[in-house]
PDB file of C-alpha atoms in Angstrom:
ATOM      1  CA  UNK A  19     -17.665  18.827   4.391  1.00  0.00           C
ATOM      2  CA  UNK A  20     -14.560  18.260   2.419  1.00  0.00           C
ATOM      3  CA  UNK A  21     -13.675  15.072   0.593  1.00  0.00           C
ATOM      4  CA  UNK A  22     -11.165  13.894   3.214  1.00  0.00           C
ATOM      5  CA  UNK A  23     -13.675  14.155   6.031  1.00  0.00           C
ATOM      6  CA  UNK A  24     -16.338  12.283   4.087  1.00  0.00           C
ATOM      7  CA  UNK A  25     -13.792   9.623   3.130  1.00  0.00           C
ATOM      8  CA  UNK A  26     -12.717   9.157   6.773  1.00  0.00           C
ATOM      9  CA  UNK A  27     -16.326   8.821   7.902  1.00  0.00           C
ATOM     10  CA  UNK A  28     -16.940   6.290   5.124  1.00  0.00           C
ATOM     11  CA  UNK A  29     -13.882   4.248   6.132  1.00  0.00           C
ATOM     12  CA  UNK A  30     -14.967   4.257   9.773  1.00  0.00           C
ATOM     13  CA  UNK A  31     -18.501   3.135   8.927  1.00  0.00           C
ATOM     14  CA  UNK A  32     -17.186   0.465   6.543  1.00  0.00           C
ATOM     15  CA  UNK A  33     -14.852  -0.884   9.229  1.00  0.00           C
ATOM     16  CA  UNK A  34     -17.669  -0.985  11.764  1.00  0.00           C
ATOM     17  CA  UNK A  35     -19.983  -2.777   9.332  1.00  0.00           C
ATOM     18  CA  UNK A  36     -17.329  -5.342   8.459  1.00  0.00           C
ATOM     19  CA  UNK A  37     -16.699  -5.950  12.169  1.00  0.00           C
ATOM     20  CA  UNK A  38     -20.412  -6.418  12.884  1.00  0.00           C
ATOM     21  CA  UNK A  39     -20.902  -8.767   9.940  1.00  0.00           C
ATOM     22  CA  UNK A  40     -17.825 -10.766  10.933  1.00  0.00           C
ATOM     23  CA  UNK A  41     -19.044 -10.952  14.527  1.00  0.00           C
ATOM     24  CA  UNK A  42     -22.453 -12.364  13.588  1.00  0.00           C
ATOM     25  CA  UNK A  43     -21.582 -14.350  10.456  1.00  0.00           C
ATOM     26  CA  UNK A  44     -18.140 -15.780   9.775  1.00  0.00           C
ATOM     27  CA  UNK A  45     -17.632 -14.273   6.332  1.00  0.00           C
ATOM     28  CA  UNK A  46     -13.845 -14.526   6.130  1.00  0.00           C
ATOM     29  CA  UNK A  47     -11.049 -16.214   8.053  1.00  0.00           C
ATOM     30  CA  UNK A  48      -9.856 -14.398  11.163  1.00  0.00           C
ATOM     31  CA  UNK A  49      -6.414 -13.572   9.757  1.00  0.00           C
ATOM     32  CA  UNK A  50      -7.910 -12.003   6.620  1.00  0.00           C
ATOM     33  CA  UNK A  51     -10.408 -10.072   8.770  1.00  0.00           C
ATOM     34  CA  UNK A  52      -7.618  -8.558  10.867  1.00  0.00           C
ATOM     35  CA  UNK A  53      -5.638  -7.661   7.746  1.00  0.00           C
ATOM     36  CA  UNK A  54      -8.671  -5.902   6.253  1.00  0.00           C
ATOM     37  CA  UNK A  55      -9.397  -4.042   9.500  1.00  0.00           C
ATOM     38  CA  UNK A  56      -5.756  -2.998   9.924  1.00  0.00           C
ATOM     39  CA  UNK A  57      -5.612  -1.784   6.325  1.00  0.00           C
ATOM     40  CA  UNK A  58      -8.796   0.250   6.801  1.00  0.00           C
ATOM     41  CA  UNK A  59      -7.385   1.680  10.023  1.00  0.00           C
ATOM     42  CA  UNK A  60      -4.095   2.688   8.432  1.00  0.00           C
ATOM     43  CA  UNK A  61      -5.811   4.293   5.436  1.00  0.00           C
ATOM     44  CA  UNK A  62      -8.169   6.083   7.861  1.00  0.00           C
ATOM     45  CA  UNK A  63      -5.310   7.539   9.914  1.00  0.00           C
ATOM     46  CA  UNK A  64      -3.293   8.587   6.849  1.00  0.00           C
ATOM     47  CA  UNK A  65      -6.331  10.270   5.290  1.00  0.00           C
ATOM     48  CA  UNK A  66      -7.183  11.999   8.557  1.00  0.00           C
ATOM     49  CA  UNK A  67      -3.640  13.343   8.976  1.00  0.00           C
ATOM     50  CA  UNK A  68      -3.429  14.525   5.360  1.00  0.00           C
ATOM     51  CA  UNK A  69      -6.812  16.238   5.651  1.00  0.00           C
ATOM     52  CA  UNK A  70      -5.707  17.954   8.850  1.00  0.00           C
ATOM     53  CA  UNK A  71      -2.447  19.169   7.297  1.00  0.00           C
ATOM     54  CA  UNK A  72      -4.231  20.425   4.180  1.00  0.00           C
ATOM     55  CA  UNK A  73      -6.750  22.357   6.281  1.00  0.00           C
ATOM     56  CA  UNK A  74      -4.016  23.839   8.472  1.00  0.00           C
ATOM     57  CA  UNK A  75      -1.998  24.881   5.409  1.00  0.00           C
ATOM     58  CA  UNK A  76      -5.038  26.557   3.843  1.00  0.00           C
ATOM     59  CA  UNK A  77      -5.844  28.340   7.095  1.00  0.00           C
ATOM     60  CA  UNK A  78      -2.248  29.529   7.498  1.00  0.00           C
ATOM     61  CA  UNK A  79      -2.193  30.797   3.913  1.00  0.00           C
ATOM     62  CA  UNK A  80      -5.466  32.648   4.480  1.00  0.00           C
ATOM     63  CA  UNK A  81      -4.063  34.268   7.638  1.00  0.00           C
ATOM     64  CA  UNK A  82      -0.838  35.279   5.866  1.00  0.00           C
ATOM     65  CA  UNK A  83      -2.793  36.877   3.053  1.00  0.00           C
ATOM     66  CA  UNK A  84      -4.704  38.926   5.618  1.00  0.00           C
ATOM     67  CA  UNK A  85      -8.095  37.651   4.557  1.00  0.00           C
ATOM     68  CA  UNK A  86      -9.143  36.326   7.944  1.00  0.00           C
ATOM     69  CA  UNK A  87      -8.059  38.767  10.637  1.00  0.00           C
TER      70      UNK A  87
END
């Protein structure tokens, strides 16, 4: 797996762990919790989109070069 995919999986798992810990033990105030979760979500989506575009660009380049017909 590429770095972007591993990073997205890590962000997802981190967000889930933070949510579970916050649900069982009040570790941080609710407003801070939502800010952290929203930040993780935004970084997740941006990383996912950039990874997708990078993979599509590499695949298009490979097809143009005639290496993958």
